[in-house]
Amino acid sequence: MDTIKLNIDNTFNFIDKSKFADLEKEAAKKNQQVHTKTGKGNDFVGWVDLPNNISLEEINAINSSAKQFRKDKDIIVIIGIGGSYLGAKAVIDSLSGNFDVYGNNTPKIVFAGQNISEDYLAELKEFLSDKSFGIVVISKSGTTTEPALAFRILKSLLEKKYDKSELKKRIIAITDKEEGALLKLAKKQGYETYYIPNDVGGRYSVLTPVGLYPIALAGFDIEKLIQGAKNMFVETNTTAQNNIAIEYALARFLLYNHNKTIEILANYEPKLNSISEWWKQLFGESEGKEGKGIFPASVNFTTDLHSMGQYIQDGKRNLFETVLSVKKSKNKLVLEKDKDNSDGLNYLSGKRISEINKMAELGTNIAHEKGEVPIIKIDIPEINEYYIGQLIYFFEKSCAISGYLLDLNPFDQPGVEEYKNNMFALLGKEGYEKLANKLNNNK
Ligand code: PA5
């Protein structure tokens, strides 16, 4: 089997190669700290060993439950926010056909609990009212407002339609093993429940039931996904040179020290858009603290070349680009010759669309390099479970090393907690009275 590949050659036009070589040992130490659980936030590095620790029995249990749960349902609603939905969505969107959502295949997967829009929830309720649906509710803390709201509303819709025993067959809960409102509710109602390991935080939880259950529900091969991650575990659990997680983390770190404070993740395949959303959370929440961190942004090319292209080429020179470059398309589509050639495209006839896309990618890279945008390239042989599994683990590992290079804890999210607490106080939740007074006085 092939692997994803990293190319950082272009960054050496911007950063000092000898400095990179000097720091490689230091970065390798950070990588070891991740594996030996001796760095900051070491009670949240359980994700490192997930690909090796998950047993075939666990995979089979998820697969057979998901197979059963899919039955007789038009729609399955995955409820969760942040790390409790972005990973699953990233994998499902990458592996699904671009127009599957309009096809006749069922069940369809929809997401909720990732916003507090009244219109979103009211329209979802209306949409589900005449459909057979099930809910997978995911929350590690079990107390996050967005998913809790969505769950209450959709659960009540189910309660109106079904008796208690049918209801139990239509709800799956994924939450903490020891505490939280969702755990209590799941126990009381007897929902089938899967657990998130204590030592794995939300944004690193794709390879736990948080990601695996919805991905299996969507009909994808979670065993292959884990195999890909396992392969990347082996590739990146080494102090040898050419460890791609170390190289990526170090190149980013040196670019950051060179005033390149924004990283844009670019793709040329619309299916990878949700990977970028997941990646933004992973790096943004892990690195963006203590006044430090690269700001993670994303673009979908060639679409966004017609909107963001100008800025990237010519705006403030504080950015660099990481390109997800997919080698092989799933489909084959060749441009035919047109006898009139009134659109002037006959010079492309006989070419595959993917060849034209590749030339757009190459042309863009050359232009951006000329515009002083360092380019990091990640080559993905093709989009399937195995390579997406590799990509996920590669980014998780690189992100942890990056956090350690910045000398911070990449596994907490104090900023997220702050907004949650403010919202609780402003909404009058019990126990938040003091904070509410303070906030109201500052209004
Ligand atoms: O990565 C994280 O830890 C966060 O984004 C959480 O996943 C998010 O806040 C949702 O939390 P919970 O799963 O507890 O509802």
Coordinates of C-alpha atoms and ligand atoms in Angstrom, one line a residue:
M1 CA 0.0 0.0 0.0
D2 CA 1.1 3.5 -0.8
T3 CA 1.1 6.4 1.7
I4 CA 0.3 10.0 1.7
K5 CA 3.5 12.1 1.0
L6 CA 4.7 15.4 2.3
N7 CA 6.7 17.9 0.2
I8 CA 8.2 20.9 2.1
D9 CA 11.0 21.7 -0.5
N10 CA 9.4 25.0 -1.4
T11 CA 9.4 26.3 2.2
F12 CA 13.3 26.3 2.1
N13 CA 13.0 29.4 -0.1
F14 CA 11.7 31.1 3.0
I15 CA 13.2 29.3 6.0
D16 CA 16.7 28.4 6.7
K17 CA 17.5 24.8 5.9
S18 CA 20.3 24.6 8.4
K19 CA 17.9 25.9 11.1
F20 CA 15.4 23.2 10.1
A21 CA 18.2 20.6 10.5
D22 CA 19.2 22.0 13.9
L23 CA 15.7 21.8 15.2
E24 CA 14.8 18.4 13.8
K25 CA 16.2 16.6 16.9
E26 CA 14.2 18.9 19.2
A27 CA 11.0 18.3 17.2
A28 CA 11.7 14.5 17.3
K29 CA 11.9 14.8 21.2
K30 CA 8.5 16.5 21.1
N31 CA 7.2 13.6 19.1
Q32 CA 8.5 11.2 21.6
Q33 CA 6.9 13.2 24.4
V34 CA 3.6 12.6 22.6
H35 CA 4.2 8.8 22.5
T36 CA 5.5 8.5 26.0
K37 CA 2.8 10.8 27.4
T38 CA 5.3 13.0 29.1
G39 CA 4.4 16.4 27.6
K40 CA 1.9 19.1 28.5
G41 CA -1.7 17.9 28.7
N42 CA -0.5 14.3 28.9
D43 CA -3.8 13.1 30.4
F44 CA -5.3 13.7 26.9
V45 CA -3.1 11.8 24.6
G46 CA -5.1 8.6 24.5
W47 CA -5.7 9.2 20.8
V48 CA -2.1 8.4 20.0
D49 CA -2.6 4.7 20.5
L50 CA -6.2 4.4 19.3
P51 CA -5.4 2.8 16.0
N52 CA -3.6 0.0 17.8
N53 CA -5.9 -0.3 20.7
I54 CA -9.2 -0.7 19.0
S55 CA -10.0 -4.4 18.7
L56 CA -11.7 -6.2 15.8
E57 CA -14.6 -7.0 18.3
E58 CA -15.2 -3.3 18.9
I59 CA -15.2 -2.6 15.1
N60 CA -17.5 -5.5 14.5
A61 CA -19.8 -4.4 17.3
I62 CA -20.1 -0.9 15.8
N63 CA -20.6 -2.3 12.3
S64 CA -23.3 -4.6 13.3
S65 CA -25.2 -2.1 15.4
A66 CA -24.9 0.5 12.7
K67 CA -26.2 -2.0 10.1
Q68 CA -29.2 -2.7 12.3
F69 CA -29.8 1.0 13.0
R70 CA -29.8 1.9 9.3
K71 CA -32.8 -0.4 8.8
D72 CA -36.2 1.2 8.0
K73 CA -35.0 4.7 8.4
D74 CA -35.1 7.5 5.8
I75 CA -32.9 9.8 7.8
I76 CA -30.4 9.6 10.6
V77 CA -29.6 12.8 12.5
I78 CA -26.2 13.0 13.9
I79 CA -26.3 15.5 16.8
G80 CA -23.0 17.0 18.0
I81 CA -20.8 20.1 17.8
G82 CA -17.0 20.8 17.4
G83 CA -15.0 17.6 17.9
S84 CA -18.3 15.7 18.4
Y85 CA -19.2 16.1 14.7
L86 CA -16.5 17.6 12.5
G87 CA -14.5 14.4 12.2
A88 CA -17.4 12.3 11.2
K89 CA -18.6 14.9 8.7
A90 CA -15.1 15.2 7.3
V91 CA -14.8 11.5 6.6
I92 CA -18.4 11.0 5.4
D93 CA -18.3 14.0 3.0
S94 CA -14.9 12.9 1.6
L95 CA -16.1 9.4 0.9
S96 CA -19.6 10.2 -0.4
G97 CA -20.5 10.9 -3.9
N98 CA -20.9 14.7 -4.6
F99 CA -24.6 14.2 -5.4
D100 CA -25.5 11.3 -3.1
V101 CA -27.7 13.6 -1.1
Y102 CA -30.1 13.9 -4.0
G103 CA -30.1 10.2 -4.8
N104 CA -32.6 7.6 -3.7
N105 CA -30.2 5.8 -1.4
T106 CA -31.3 5.7 2.3
P107 CA -30.8 6.4 5.0
K108 CA -29.5 9.9 4.5
I109 CA -27.3 11.5 7.1
V110 CA -28.0 15.0 8.4
F111 CA -26.3 16.9 11.1
A112 CA -27.8 19.0 13.9
G113 CA -26.8 20.4 17.2
Q114 CA -23.9 22.3 15.6
N115 CA -25.7 25.7 15.8
I116 CA -28.5 27.4 17.7
S117 CA -30.4 28.7 14.7
E118 CA -34.2 28.7 15.2
D119 CA -34.8 28.4 11.5
Y120 CA -32.4 25.4 11.2
L121 CA -34.1 23.5 14.0
A122 CA -37.7 24.4 13.0
E123 CA -37.0 23.5 9.4
L124 CA -35.3 20.2 10.4
K125 CA -38.3 19.4 12.6
E126 CA -40.7 20.1 9.7
F127 CA -38.5 18.0 7.4
L128 CA -38.5 15.0 9.7
S129 CA -42.1 15.2 10.6
D130 CA -43.3 12.7 7.9
K131 CA -40.1 10.6 7.8
S132 CA -38.8 7.6 9.6
F133 CA -35.7 8.8 11.5
G134 CA -33.2 7.9 14.1
I135 CA -30.8 10.0 16.2
V136 CA -27.2 9.5 17.2
V137 CA -26.5 12.1 19.9
I138 CA -22.8 12.7 20.7
S139 CA -21.5 14.8 23.5
K140 CA -18.5 14.0 25.6
S141 CA -19.4 16.4 28.4
G142 CA -23.1 15.7 27.9
T143 CA -23.9 19.3 28.8
T144 CA -23.1 21.3 25.7
T145 CA -26.0 23.6 25.0
E146 CA -26.2 23.3 21.2
P147 CA -26.5 19.4 21.0
A148 CA -28.6 19.3 24.1
L149 CA -31.2 21.7 22.6
A150 CA -31.3 19.8 19.3
F151 CA -31.7 16.5 21.1
R152 CA -34.5 17.7 23.3
I153 CA -36.4 19.0 20.3
L154 CA -35.9 15.9 18.1
K155 CA -36.4 13.4 20.9
S156 CA -39.8 15.0 21.6
L157 CA -40.7 14.5 18.0
L158 CA -39.8 10.8 18.2
E159 CA -41.7 10.5 21.5
K160 CA -44.9 11.8 19.8
K161 CA -44.5 9.1 17.1
Y162 CA -43.4 6.0 19.0
D163 CA -43.8 4.1 22.2
K164 CA -40.9 3.6 24.7
S165 CA -39.6 0.4 23.2
E166 CA -39.5 1.7 19.7
L167 CA -37.9 4.9 20.9
K168 CA -35.0 3.0 22.4
K169 CA -34.3 1.5 19.0
R170 CA -34.1 4.9 17.4
I171 CA -31.6 6.6 19.7
I172 CA -27.9 5.9 20.1
A173 CA -25.9 7.9 22.7
I174 CA -22.2 8.5 22.6
T175 CA -20.8 10.2 25.7
D176 CA -18.4 10.0 28.7
K177 CA -18.4 6.8 30.6
E178 CA -18.6 8.3 34.1
E179 CA -20.5 11.6 34.1
G180 CA -22.7 14.1 32.4
A181 CA -26.4 14.7 31.8
L182 CA -26.4 12.7 28.6
L183 CA -25.0 9.6 30.3
K184 CA -27.6 9.9 33.1
L185 CA -30.4 10.3 30.5
A186 CA -29.1 7.4 28.4
K187 CA -28.9 5.1 31.4
K188 CA -32.4 6.1 32.6
Q189 CA -34.0 5.6 29.2
G190 CA -31.9 2.5 28.3
Y191 CA -30.4 3.9 25.1
E192 CA -27.7 1.9 23.4
T193 CA -24.6 3.8 24.5
Y194 CA -21.0 4.0 23.3
Y195 CA -18.2 5.7 25.3
I196 CA -15.5 8.2 24.6
P197 CA -12.3 7.3 26.3
N198 CA -11.4 9.6 29.2
D199 CA -8.0 10.5 27.8
V200 CA -9.3 11.5 24.3
G201 CA -10.5 15.1 23.7
G202 CA -13.2 16.1 21.3
R203 CA -11.1 17.1 18.3
Y204 CA -8.9 14.0 18.5
S205 CA -11.8 11.6 18.8
V206 CA -12.5 10.6 15.1
L207 CA -11.2 7.1 15.7
T208 CA -13.4 6.5 18.7
P209 CA -17.2 5.8 18.4
V210 CA -17.6 9.6 18.0
G211 CA -16.4 9.3 14.5
L212 CA -16.5 5.6 13.8
Y213 CA -20.2 5.1 14.6
P214 CA -21.6 7.8 12.2
I215 CA -19.0 6.8 9.5
A216 CA -20.1 3.1 9.8
L217 CA -23.8 4.3 9.6
A218 CA -23.0 6.1 6.4
G219 CA -21.9 2.8 5.0
F220 CA -18.1 3.3 5.0
D221 CA -15.4 0.8 6.0
I222 CA -14.1 1.8 9.4
E223 CA -11.7 -1.0 9.5
K224 CA -9.8 0.4 6.5
L225 CA -9.9 3.9 8.0
I226 CA -8.2 2.5 11.2
Q227 CA -5.7 0.5 9.1
G228 CA -4.7 3.8 7.4
A229 CA -4.3 5.5 10.8
K230 CA -2.3 2.5 12.0
N231 CA 0.0 2.8 9.1
M232 CA 0.6 6.5 9.9
F233 CA 1.2 5.6 13.6
V234 CA 4.1 3.4 12.4
E235 CA 5.3 6.0 9.9
T236 CA 5.4 8.8 12.5
N237 CA 6.4 6.9 15.6
T238 CA 10.1 7.2 14.8
T239 CA 12.9 9.5 15.4
A240 CA 14.4 8.9 12.0
Q241 CA 14.6 11.7 9.5
N242 CA 11.8 12.0 7.0
N243 CA 9.1 11.6 9.6
I244 CA 6.4 13.5 7.9
A245 CA 4.6 14.6 11.0
I246 CA 7.8 16.1 12.4
E247 CA 8.7 17.7 9.1
Y248 CA 5.2 19.3 8.7
A249 CA 5.2 20.6 12.3
L250 CA 8.7 22.0 12.0
A251 CA 8.2 23.6 8.6
R252 CA 5.0 25.3 10.0
F253 CA 6.9 26.4 13.2
L254 CA 9.7 28.0 11.3
L255 CA 7.4 29.7 8.8
Y256 CA 5.4 31.0 11.8
N257 CA 8.7 32.4 13.3
H258 CA 9.2 34.0 9.9
N259 CA 6.0 36.0 10.3
K260 CA 3.9 33.6 8.2
T261 CA 1.1 33.5 10.7
I262 CA -1.8 32.3 8.6
E263 CA -2.0 28.8 7.1
I264 CA -4.4 28.2 4.3
L265 CA -5.4 24.6 3.6
A266 CA -6.2 24.3 0.0
N267 CA -7.9 21.5 -1.9
Y268 CA -8.9 20.9 -5.5
E269 CA -11.6 18.4 -4.7
P270 CA -14.9 19.7 -3.3
K271 CA -15.3 16.5 -1.3
L272 CA -12.4 17.6 0.9
N273 CA -14.0 20.8 2.1
S274 CA -15.2 19.2 5.3
I275 CA -11.6 17.8 6.0
S276 CA -10.6 21.5 6.0
E277 CA -13.3 22.3 8.5
W278 CA -12.2 19.5 10.8
W279 CA -8.5 20.5 10.3
K280 CA -9.3 24.2 11.2
Q281 CA -10.8 23.0 14.5
L282 CA -7.9 20.7 15.2
F283 CA -5.2 23.3 14.7
G284 CA -7.2 26.3 15.8
E285 CA -8.3 24.9 19.2
S286 CA -4.9 23.2 19.8
E287 CA -2.6 26.0 19.0
G288 CA -4.5 29.2 19.4
K289 CA -3.8 30.1 23.0
E290 CA -1.5 32.2 25.2
G291 CA -1.3 34.8 22.4
K292 CA 0.3 32.3 20.1
G293 CA -0.6 30.0 17.1
I294 CA -1.0 30.0 13.4
F295 CA -4.5 31.1 12.2
P296 CA -5.9 28.2 10.2
A297 CA -7.9 29.1 7.1
S298 CA -9.1 27.2 4.1
V299 CA -10.0 27.5 0.4
N300 CA -11.6 25.2 -2.1
F301 CA -9.9 25.5 -5.5
T302 CA -10.4 26.2 -8.2
T303 CA -13.6 27.8 -6.9
D304 CA -12.0 30.2 -4.5
L305 CA -9.3 31.2 -7.0
H306 CA -12.1 33.4 -8.3
S307 CA -12.7 34.9 -4.9
M308 CA -9.7 34.6 -2.6
G309 CA -7.1 34.1 -5.3
Q310 CA -6.4 37.9 -5.5
Y311 CA -5.6 38.2 -1.8
I312 CA -3.5 35.0 -1.7
Q313 CA -1.5 36.2 -4.7
D314 CA -1.1 39.8 -3.8
G315 CA -2.4 40.7 -0.3
K316 CA -0.5 41.0 3.0
R317 CA 2.4 38.5 2.8
N318 CA 1.8 36.8 6.1
L319 CA 0.4 33.5 4.8
F320 CA 1.5 30.1 3.6
E321 CA -0.5 27.4 1.8
T322 CA -0.8 23.7 2.5
V323 CA -2.2 21.9 -0.6
L324 CA -4.1 18.7 -0.4
S325 CA -3.2 17.2 -3.8
V326 CA -5.2 14.1 -4.9
K327 CA -3.4 12.0 -7.4
K328 CA -6.2 9.7 -8.8
S329 CA -9.8 10.6 -9.4
K330 CA -12.4 8.0 -8.8
N331 CA -14.1 8.6 -12.2
K332 CA -12.9 9.1 -15.7
L333 CA -14.2 12.0 -17.8
V334 CA -12.5 12.9 -21.1
L335 CA -13.3 16.2 -22.9
E336 CA -14.6 15.4 -26.4
K337 CA -13.7 17.3 -29.6
D338 CA -16.4 19.7 -30.8
K339 CA -16.7 20.2 -34.5
D340 CA -17.4 23.9 -34.3
N341 CA -14.9 24.7 -31.5
S342 CA -16.8 27.9 -30.9
D343 CA -15.8 27.8 -27.2
G344 CA -12.1 27.4 -28.3
L345 CA -11.6 24.4 -26.0
N346 CA -10.5 21.9 -28.7
Y347 CA -6.9 22.3 -27.6
L348 CA -8.0 20.4 -24.5
S349 CA -10.0 17.7 -26.3
G350 CA -8.8 14.2 -25.4
K351 CA -7.7 15.3 -22.0
R352 CA -9.2 14.1 -18.7
I353 CA -10.8 16.7 -16.5
S354 CA -8.4 15.6 -13.8
E355 CA -5.4 16.5 -16.0
I356 CA -6.8 20.0 -16.5
N357 CA -7.4 20.3 -12.7
K358 CA -3.8 19.2 -12.1
M359 CA -2.5 21.9 -14.5
A360 CA -4.7 24.4 -12.6
E361 CA -3.0 23.2 -9.4
L362 CA 0.5 23.4 -10.8
G363 CA -0.2 26.9 -12.4
T364 CA -1.6 28.1 -9.1
N365 CA 1.4 26.8 -7.1
I366 CA 3.8 28.5 -9.4
A367 CA 1.9 31.8 -9.2
H368 CA 1.6 31.7 -5.4
E369 CA 5.3 30.8 -5.0
K370 CA 6.1 33.8 -7.2
G371 CA 3.8 35.8 -4.9
E372 CA 5.9 34.7 -1.9
V373 CA 3.5 32.3 -0.5
P374 CA 5.4 29.2 0.7
I375 CA 3.7 26.0 -0.4
I376 CA 3.6 22.7 1.5
K377 CA 2.2 19.8 -0.5
I378 CA 0.5 16.7 0.8
D379 CA 0.0 14.1 -1.9
I380 CA -2.9 11.8 -1.4
P381 CA -2.9 8.8 -3.7
E382 CA -6.7 8.7 -3.9
I383 CA -9.7 9.5 -1.7
N384 CA -10.7 6.3 0.1
E385 CA -11.0 5.1 3.7
Y386 CA -7.3 4.0 4.0
Y387 CA -5.8 7.3 2.9
I388 CA -8.2 9.5 4.8
G389 CA -7.3 7.4 7.9
Q390 CA -3.7 8.2 7.2
L391 CA -4.4 11.9 6.7
I392 CA -6.4 12.2 10.0
Y393 CA -3.6 10.6 12.0
F394 CA -0.9 12.5 10.3
F395 CA -2.6 15.8 11.1
E396 CA -3.4 14.8 14.7
K397 CA 0.2 13.9 15.3
S398 CA 1.6 17.0 13.6
C399 CA -0.7 19.2 15.5
A400 CA 0.4 17.7 18.9
I401 CA 4.1 18.2 17.9
S402 CA 3.3 21.8 16.7
G403 CA 1.7 22.6 20.1
Y404 CA 4.7 21.3 21.9
L405 CA 7.0 23.3 19.7
L406 CA 5.0 26.4 20.7
D407 CA 5.4 25.3 24.3
L408 CA 1.7 25.0 25.0
N409 CA -0.8 22.4 25.9
P410 CA -2.4 21.3 22.6
F411 CA -5.2 19.3 24.3
D412 CA -7.2 21.9 26.2
Q413 CA -9.5 24.6 25.0
P414 CA -9.9 27.2 27.8
G415 CA -11.2 29.8 25.3
V416 CA -14.1 27.5 24.3
E417 CA -15.0 27.0 28.0
E418 CA -15.1 30.8 28.5
Y419 CA -17.8 31.4 25.9
K420 CA -19.8 28.4 27.2
N421 CA -19.7 29.8 30.8
N422 CA -20.8 33.3 29.6
M423 CA -23.7 31.9 27.7
F424 CA -24.8 29.8 30.7
A425 CA -24.6 33.0 32.9
L426 CA -26.5 35.2 30.4
L427 CA -29.2 32.6 30.0
G428 CA -29.7 32.3 33.8
K429 CA -28.4 28.8 34.4
E430 CA -28.2 27.8 38.1
G431 CA -24.7 28.2 39.6
Y432 CA -23.7 31.0 37.2
E433 CA -25.3 33.9 39.1
K434 CA -22.1 35.7 40.1
L435 CA -20.8 35.7 36.5
A436 CA -24.2 36.8 35.3
N437 CA -24.1 39.9 37.6
K438 CA -20.6 40.7 36.3
L439 CA -21.6 40.4 32.7
N440 CA -24.8 42.3 33.1
N441 CA -23.0 45.2 34.8
N442 CA -20.6 45.4 31.9
K443 CA -23.3 45.6 29.3
Ligands
PA5_1 O1 -12.6 19.6 20.7 C1 -13.3 19.9 21.7 O2 -13.0 19.5 22.8 C2 -14.6 20.7 21.5 O3 -14.7 21.2 20.3 C3 -15.8 19.8 21.8 O4 -15.8 18.7 21.0 C4 -17.1 20.6 21.7 O5 -17.1 21.7 22.5 C5 -18.3 19.7 22.0 O6 -18.2 19.3 23.3 P1 -19.0 18.0 23.9 O7 -18.6 16.8 23.1 O8 -18.7 17.9 25.3 O9 -20.5 18.4 23.7

